[in-house]
Short mmCIF file of C-alpha atoms in Angstrom, two decimals:
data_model
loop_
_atom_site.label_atom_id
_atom_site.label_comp_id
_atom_site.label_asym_id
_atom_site.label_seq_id
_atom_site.Cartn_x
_atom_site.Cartn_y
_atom_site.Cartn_z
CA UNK N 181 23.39 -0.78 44.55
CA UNK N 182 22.47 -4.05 46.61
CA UNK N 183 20.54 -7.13 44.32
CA UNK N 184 17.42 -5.93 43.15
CA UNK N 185 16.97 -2.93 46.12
CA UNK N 186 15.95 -0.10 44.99
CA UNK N 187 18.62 3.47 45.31
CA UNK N 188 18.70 5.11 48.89
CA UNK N 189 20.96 7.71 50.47
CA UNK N 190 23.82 5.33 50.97
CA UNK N 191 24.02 5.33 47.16
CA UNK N 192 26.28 8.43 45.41
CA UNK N 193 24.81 8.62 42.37
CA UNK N 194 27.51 10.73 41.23
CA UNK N 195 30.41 7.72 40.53
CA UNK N 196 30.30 4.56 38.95
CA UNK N 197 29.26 1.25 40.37
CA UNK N 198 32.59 -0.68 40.70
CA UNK N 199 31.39 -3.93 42.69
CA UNK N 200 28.20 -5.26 43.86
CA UNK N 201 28.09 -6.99 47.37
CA UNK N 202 32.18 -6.70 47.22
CA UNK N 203 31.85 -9.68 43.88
CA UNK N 204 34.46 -9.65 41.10
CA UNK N 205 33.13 -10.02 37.30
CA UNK N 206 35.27 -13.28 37.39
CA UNK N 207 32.57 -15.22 40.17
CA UNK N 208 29.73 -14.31 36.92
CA UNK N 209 27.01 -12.98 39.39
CA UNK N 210 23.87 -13.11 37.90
CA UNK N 211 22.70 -9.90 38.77
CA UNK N 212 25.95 -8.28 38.36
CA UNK N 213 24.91 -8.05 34.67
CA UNK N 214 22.24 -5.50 34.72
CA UNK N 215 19.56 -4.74 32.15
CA UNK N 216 18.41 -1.55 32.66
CA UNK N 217 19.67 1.02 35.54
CA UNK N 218 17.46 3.46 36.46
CA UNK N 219 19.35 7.03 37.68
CA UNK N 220 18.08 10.27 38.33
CA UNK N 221 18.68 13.20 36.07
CA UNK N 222 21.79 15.36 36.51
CA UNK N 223 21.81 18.53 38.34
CA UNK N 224 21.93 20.68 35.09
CA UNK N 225 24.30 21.94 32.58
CA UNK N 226 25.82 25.10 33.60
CA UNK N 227 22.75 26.76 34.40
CA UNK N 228 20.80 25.43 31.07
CA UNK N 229 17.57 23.52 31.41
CA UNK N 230 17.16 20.11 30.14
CA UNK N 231 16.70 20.33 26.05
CA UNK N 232 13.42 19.04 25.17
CA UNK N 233 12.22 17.76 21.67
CA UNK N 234 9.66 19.60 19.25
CA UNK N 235 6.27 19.80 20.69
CA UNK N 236 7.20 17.46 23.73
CA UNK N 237 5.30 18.85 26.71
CA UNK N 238 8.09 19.26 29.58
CA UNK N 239 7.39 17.93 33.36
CA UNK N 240 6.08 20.62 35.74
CA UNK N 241 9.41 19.90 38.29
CA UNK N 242 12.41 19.40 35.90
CA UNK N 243 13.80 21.81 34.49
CA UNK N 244 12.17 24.38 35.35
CA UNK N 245 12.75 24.64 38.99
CA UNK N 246 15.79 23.07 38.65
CA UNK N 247 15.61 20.76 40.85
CA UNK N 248 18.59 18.67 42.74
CA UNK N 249 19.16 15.47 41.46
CA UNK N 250 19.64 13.99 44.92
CA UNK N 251 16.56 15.25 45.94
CA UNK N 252 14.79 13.29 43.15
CA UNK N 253 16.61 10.27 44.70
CA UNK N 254 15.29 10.87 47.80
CA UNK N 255 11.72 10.21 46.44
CA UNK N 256 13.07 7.26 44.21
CA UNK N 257 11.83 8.64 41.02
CA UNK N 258 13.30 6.86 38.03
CA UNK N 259 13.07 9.74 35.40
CA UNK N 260 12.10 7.53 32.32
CA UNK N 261 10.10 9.55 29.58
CA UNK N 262 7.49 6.65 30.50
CA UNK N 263 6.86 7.77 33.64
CA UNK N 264 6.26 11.70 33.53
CA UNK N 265 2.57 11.90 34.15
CA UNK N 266 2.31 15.54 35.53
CA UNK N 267 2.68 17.85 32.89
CA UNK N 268 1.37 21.46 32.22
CA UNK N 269 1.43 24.27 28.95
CA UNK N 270 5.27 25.19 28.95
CA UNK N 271 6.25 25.53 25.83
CA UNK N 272 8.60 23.27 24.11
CA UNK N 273 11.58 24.30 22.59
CA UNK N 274 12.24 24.40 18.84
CA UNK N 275 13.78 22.08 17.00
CA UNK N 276 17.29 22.87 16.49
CA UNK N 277 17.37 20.72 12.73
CA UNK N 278 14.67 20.82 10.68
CA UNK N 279 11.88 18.47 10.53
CA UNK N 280 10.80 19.24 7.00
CA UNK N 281 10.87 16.87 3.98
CA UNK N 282 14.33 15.76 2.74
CA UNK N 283 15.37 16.59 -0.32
CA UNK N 284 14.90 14.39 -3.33
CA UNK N 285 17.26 13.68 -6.71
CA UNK N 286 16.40 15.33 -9.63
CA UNK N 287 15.99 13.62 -12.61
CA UNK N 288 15.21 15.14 -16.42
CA UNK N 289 11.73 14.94 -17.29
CA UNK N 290 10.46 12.84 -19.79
CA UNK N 291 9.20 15.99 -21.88
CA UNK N 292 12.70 17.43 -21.34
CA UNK N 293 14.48 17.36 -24.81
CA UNK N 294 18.25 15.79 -24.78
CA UNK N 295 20.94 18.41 -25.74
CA UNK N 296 21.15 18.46 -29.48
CA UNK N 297 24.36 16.38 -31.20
CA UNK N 298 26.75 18.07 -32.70
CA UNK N 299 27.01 17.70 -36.71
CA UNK N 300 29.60 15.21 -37.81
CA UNK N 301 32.34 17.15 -38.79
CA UNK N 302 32.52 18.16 -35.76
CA UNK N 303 31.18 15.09 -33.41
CA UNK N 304 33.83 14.58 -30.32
CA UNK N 305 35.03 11.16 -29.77
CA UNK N 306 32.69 10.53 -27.14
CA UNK N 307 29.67 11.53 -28.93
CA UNK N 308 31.04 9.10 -31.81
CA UNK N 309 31.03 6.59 -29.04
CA UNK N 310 27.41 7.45 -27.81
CA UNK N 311 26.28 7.38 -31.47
CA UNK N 312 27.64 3.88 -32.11
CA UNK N 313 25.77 2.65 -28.45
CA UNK N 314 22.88 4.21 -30.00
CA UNK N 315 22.79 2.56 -32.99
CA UNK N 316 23.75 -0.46 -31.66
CA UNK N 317 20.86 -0.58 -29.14
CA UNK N 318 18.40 0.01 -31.74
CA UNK N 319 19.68 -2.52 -34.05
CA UNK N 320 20.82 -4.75 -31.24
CA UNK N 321 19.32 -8.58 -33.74
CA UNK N 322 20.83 -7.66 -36.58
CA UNK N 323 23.95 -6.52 -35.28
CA UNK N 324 25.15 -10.15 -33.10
CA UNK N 325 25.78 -11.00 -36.72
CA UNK N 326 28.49 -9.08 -36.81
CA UNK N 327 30.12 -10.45 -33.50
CA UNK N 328 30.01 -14.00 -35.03
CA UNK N 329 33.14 -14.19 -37.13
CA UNK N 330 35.07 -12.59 -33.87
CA UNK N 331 33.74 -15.04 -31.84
CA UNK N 332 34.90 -18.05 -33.82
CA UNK N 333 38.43 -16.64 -33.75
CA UNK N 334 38.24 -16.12 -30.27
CA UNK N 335 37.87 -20.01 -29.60
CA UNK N 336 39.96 -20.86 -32.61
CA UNK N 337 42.94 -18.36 -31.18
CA UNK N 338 42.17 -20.39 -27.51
CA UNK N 339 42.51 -24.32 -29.72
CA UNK N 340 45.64 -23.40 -31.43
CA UNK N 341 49.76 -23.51 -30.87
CA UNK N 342 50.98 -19.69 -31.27
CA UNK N 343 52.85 -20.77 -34.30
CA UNK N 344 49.62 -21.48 -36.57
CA UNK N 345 47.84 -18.50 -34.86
CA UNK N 346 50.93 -16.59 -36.49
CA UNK N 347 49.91 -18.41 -39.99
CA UNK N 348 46.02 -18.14 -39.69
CA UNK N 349 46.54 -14.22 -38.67
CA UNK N 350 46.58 -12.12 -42.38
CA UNK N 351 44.78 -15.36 -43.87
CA UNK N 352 41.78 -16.51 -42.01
CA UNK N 353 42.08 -13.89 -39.18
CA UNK N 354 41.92 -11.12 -41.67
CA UNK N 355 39.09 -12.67 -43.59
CA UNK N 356 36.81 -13.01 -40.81
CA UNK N 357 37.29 -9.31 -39.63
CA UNK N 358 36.74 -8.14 -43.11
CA UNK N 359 33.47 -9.80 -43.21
CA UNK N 360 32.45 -8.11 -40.15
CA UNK N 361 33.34 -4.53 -41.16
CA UNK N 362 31.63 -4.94 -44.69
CA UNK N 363 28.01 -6.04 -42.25
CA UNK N 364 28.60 -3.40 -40.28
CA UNK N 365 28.68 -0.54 -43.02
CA UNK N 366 26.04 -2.30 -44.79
CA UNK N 367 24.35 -1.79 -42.01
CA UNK N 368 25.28 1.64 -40.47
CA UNK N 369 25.43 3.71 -43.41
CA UNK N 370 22.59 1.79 -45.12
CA UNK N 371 23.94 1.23 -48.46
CA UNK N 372 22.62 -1.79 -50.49
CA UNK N 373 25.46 -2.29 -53.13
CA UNK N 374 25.91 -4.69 -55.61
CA UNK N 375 27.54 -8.26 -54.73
CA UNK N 376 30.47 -7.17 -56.90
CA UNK N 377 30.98 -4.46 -54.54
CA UNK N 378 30.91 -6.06 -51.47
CA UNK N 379 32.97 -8.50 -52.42
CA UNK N 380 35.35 -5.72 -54.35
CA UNK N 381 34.75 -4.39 -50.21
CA UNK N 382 35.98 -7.42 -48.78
CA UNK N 383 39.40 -8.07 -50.34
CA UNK N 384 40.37 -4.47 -49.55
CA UNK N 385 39.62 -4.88 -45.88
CA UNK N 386 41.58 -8.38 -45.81
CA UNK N 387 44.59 -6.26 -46.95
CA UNK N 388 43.90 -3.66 -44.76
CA UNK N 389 43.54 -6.56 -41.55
CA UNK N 390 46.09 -8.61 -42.62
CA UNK N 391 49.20 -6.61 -40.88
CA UNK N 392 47.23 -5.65 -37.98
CA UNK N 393 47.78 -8.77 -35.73
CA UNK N 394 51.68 -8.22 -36.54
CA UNK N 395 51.12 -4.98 -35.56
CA UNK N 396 49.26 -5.52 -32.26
CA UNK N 397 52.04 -8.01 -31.13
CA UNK N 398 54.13 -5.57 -30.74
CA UNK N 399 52.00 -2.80 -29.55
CA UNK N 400 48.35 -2.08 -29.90
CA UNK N 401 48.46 1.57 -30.82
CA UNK N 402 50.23 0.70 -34.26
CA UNK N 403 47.77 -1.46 -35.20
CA UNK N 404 45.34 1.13 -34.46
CA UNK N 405 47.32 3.42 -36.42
CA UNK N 406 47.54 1.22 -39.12
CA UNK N 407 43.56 1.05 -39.43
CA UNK N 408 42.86 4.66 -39.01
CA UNK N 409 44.73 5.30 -42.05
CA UNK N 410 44.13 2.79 -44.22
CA UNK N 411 40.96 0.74 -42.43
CA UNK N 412 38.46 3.22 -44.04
CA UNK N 413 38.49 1.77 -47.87
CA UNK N 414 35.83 -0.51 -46.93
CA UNK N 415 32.81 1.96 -46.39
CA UNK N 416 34.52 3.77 -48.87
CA UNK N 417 33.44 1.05 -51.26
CA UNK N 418 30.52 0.36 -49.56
CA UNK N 419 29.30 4.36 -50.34
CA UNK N 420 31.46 5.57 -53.12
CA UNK N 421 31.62 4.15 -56.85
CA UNK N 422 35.67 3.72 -57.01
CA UNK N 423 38.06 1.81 -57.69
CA UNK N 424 39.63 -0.61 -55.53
CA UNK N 425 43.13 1.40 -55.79
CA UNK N 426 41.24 5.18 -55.54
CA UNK N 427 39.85 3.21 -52.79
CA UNK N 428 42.91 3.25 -50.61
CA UNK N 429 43.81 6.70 -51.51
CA UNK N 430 40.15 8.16 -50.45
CA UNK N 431 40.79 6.47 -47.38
CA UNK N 432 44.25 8.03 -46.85
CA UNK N 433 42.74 11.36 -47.49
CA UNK N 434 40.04 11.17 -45.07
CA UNK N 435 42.49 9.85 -42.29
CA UNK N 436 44.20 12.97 -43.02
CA UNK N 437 41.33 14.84 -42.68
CA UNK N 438 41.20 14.28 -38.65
CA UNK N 439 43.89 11.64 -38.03
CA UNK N 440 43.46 12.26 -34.24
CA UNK N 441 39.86 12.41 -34.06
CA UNK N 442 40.45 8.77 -36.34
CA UNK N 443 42.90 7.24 -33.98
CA UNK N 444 41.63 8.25 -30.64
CA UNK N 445 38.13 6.80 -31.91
CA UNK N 446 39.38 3.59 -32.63
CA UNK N 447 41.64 3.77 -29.54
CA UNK N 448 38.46 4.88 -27.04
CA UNK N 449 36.42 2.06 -29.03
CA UNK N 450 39.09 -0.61 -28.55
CA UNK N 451 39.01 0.37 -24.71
CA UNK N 452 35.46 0.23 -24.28
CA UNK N 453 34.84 -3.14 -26.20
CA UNK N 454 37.88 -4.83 -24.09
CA UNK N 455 36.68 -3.77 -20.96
CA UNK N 456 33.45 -4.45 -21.76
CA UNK N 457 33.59 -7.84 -22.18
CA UNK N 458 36.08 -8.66 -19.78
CA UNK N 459 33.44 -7.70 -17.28
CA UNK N 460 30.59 -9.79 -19.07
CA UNK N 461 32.55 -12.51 -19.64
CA UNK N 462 33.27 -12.54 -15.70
CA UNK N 463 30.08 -12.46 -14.69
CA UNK N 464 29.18 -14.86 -17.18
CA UNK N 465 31.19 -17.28 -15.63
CA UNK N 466 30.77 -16.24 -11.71
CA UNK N 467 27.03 -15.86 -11.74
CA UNK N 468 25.51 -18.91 -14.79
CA UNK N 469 28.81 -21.43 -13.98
CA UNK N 470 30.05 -21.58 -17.44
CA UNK N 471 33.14 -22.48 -18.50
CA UNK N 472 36.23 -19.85 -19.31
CA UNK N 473 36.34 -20.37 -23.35
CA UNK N 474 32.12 -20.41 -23.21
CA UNK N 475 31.66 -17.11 -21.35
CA UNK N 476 34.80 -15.16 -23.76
CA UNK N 477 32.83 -16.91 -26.56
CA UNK N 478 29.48 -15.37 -25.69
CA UNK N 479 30.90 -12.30 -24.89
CA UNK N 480 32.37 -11.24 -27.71
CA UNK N 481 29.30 -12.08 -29.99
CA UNK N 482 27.21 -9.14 -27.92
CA UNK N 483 30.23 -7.04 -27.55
CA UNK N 484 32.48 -6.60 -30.41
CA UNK N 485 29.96 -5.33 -32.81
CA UNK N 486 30.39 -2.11 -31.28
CA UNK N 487 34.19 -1.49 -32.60
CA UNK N 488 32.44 -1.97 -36.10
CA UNK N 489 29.73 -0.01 -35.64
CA UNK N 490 31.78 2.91 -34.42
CA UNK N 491 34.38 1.64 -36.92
CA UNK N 492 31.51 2.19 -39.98
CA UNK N 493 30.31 5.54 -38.23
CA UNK N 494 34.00 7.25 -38.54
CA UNK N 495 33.57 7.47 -42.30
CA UNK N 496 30.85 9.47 -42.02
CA UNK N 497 32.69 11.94 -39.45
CA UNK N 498 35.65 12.25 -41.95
CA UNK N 499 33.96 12.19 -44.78
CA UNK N 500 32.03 15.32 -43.50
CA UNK N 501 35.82 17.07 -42.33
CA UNK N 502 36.71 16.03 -46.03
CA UNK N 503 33.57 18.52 -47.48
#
């Protein structure tokens, strides 16, 4: 090809263009950086005519007659799709994939009714999990209550030397969480005891908290332990007219009932609050610019509710295993 000169019979048309006027791409040419080249079509492909698209009317001299590509040169044609004015009725061929609609997601109908729950004495742990979200959504006000007393020993836990967390855990620690559980079945099992009861509630589930941040210092799954089988007297006196030491002994006997639908409950909870609010307390602090101890703060008041509200919604799964 010579500057701007159209192709002639000098040209082969079947090898590259290697130089232009005998330049290197070093001496930067201006026209040896081309646009658009313009080359005829190729002879054909083993005997096959040119594949044309669905309903594209083909040219009355390509293809069919096959023919030669240097020929075509001859008559400098530049076969562009733009410039194919003669055409004639041959029929196109058909599309090799189809042109219909794509497919489209499914998604359930609004009429469509959700699979029915199994009864509680025989809920899964992941339908106990479901249930608390459930719950928790619908009563999403009332429950932040609950995440309060959490939250404040969150950002007392961040203030403090280890040594007085160590003294504040089975005092004010276990106080705080025992508040929160006694809300929570309050609220979940809807029970509207007397004062003396709640209170009666309370002291038995600062006994039952106050070993538990012991416990979790050396692992987590004794602590969890430790509150599956004993961490259940509190909606036991929330429901059930006892005594505060029949109290502990109910509780024992519904742990028994399903001690490893109890534990893994608690355990699946535990995971799913943690990394929970991890997450929200991330973004809290990426995406509004708070501070570390703010965004933990303001995570665990929407978050932690759940472990009681799943915590509240056990009793009712072993007390149904119980019967």
């Amino acid at each position: 090809m010579h500057g701007d000169e159209p192709t002639r019979l000098d040209v082969d048309t079947l090898r590259w263009v290697l130089e232009q006027q005998r330049q290197r791409a070093a001496q930067r040419d201006e026209d040896l950086f081309l646009i658009r080249v313009d080359v005829p079509a190729p002879l054909r492909a083993r005997g096959v005519s040119p594949h044309a698209r669905p309903r594209l009317r083909q040219s009355r001299r390509v293809g069919d007659d096959r023919m030669a590509a240097r020929l075509l040169s001859r008559g400098g044609l530049a076969l562009l799709p733009l410039e194919i004015g003669r055409v004639h009725d041959v029929e196109g061929h058909v599309a090799t994939i189809p042109s219909g609609p794509m497919a489209r997601l499914t998604y359930p109908r609004p009429a469509e009714l959700r699979p029915a729950a199994l009864p509680p004495a025989e809920r899964t742990v992941g339908q106990l999990v479901a249930e608390s979200i459930r719950i928790y959504g619908e009563r999403f006000v009332r429950c932040l209550a609950i995440g309060v007393p959490p939250a404040a020993l969150a950002l007392v836990t961040a203030h403090v030397s280890r040594n007085l967390t160590l003294l504040l855990a089975p005092t004010l620690y276990g106080a705080a969480l025992s508040a929160s559980y006694v809300a929570a079945c309050v609220l979940v099992l809807e029970r509207r005891p007397a004062t003396r009861r709640l209170v009666l509630a309370w002291a038995a589930g600062w006994l039952a908290f106050a070993p538990v941040p012991f416990l979790v210092l050396a692992f987590v799954l004794p602590g969890l332990a430790w509150l599956a089988a004993v961490g259940l007297v509190v909606p036991v006196l929330v429901v059930e007219e006892t005594s505060a030491r029949r109290a502990f002994a109910r509780a024992w006997q519904l742990a028994r009932a399903g001690f490893v639908h109890a534990f893994g409950s608690l355990a699946t909870l535990a995971i799913v609050v943690f990394l929970t609010q991890t997450v929200l307390a991330f973004l809290l602090r990426g995406a509004a610019g708070t501070a570390a101890s703010t965004a933990f703060v303001l995570a665990n008041v929407v978050i932690s509710p759940l472990l009681f509200v799943g915590a509240a919604l056990l009793y009712v799964d072993q007390a149904a295993r119980v019967e």
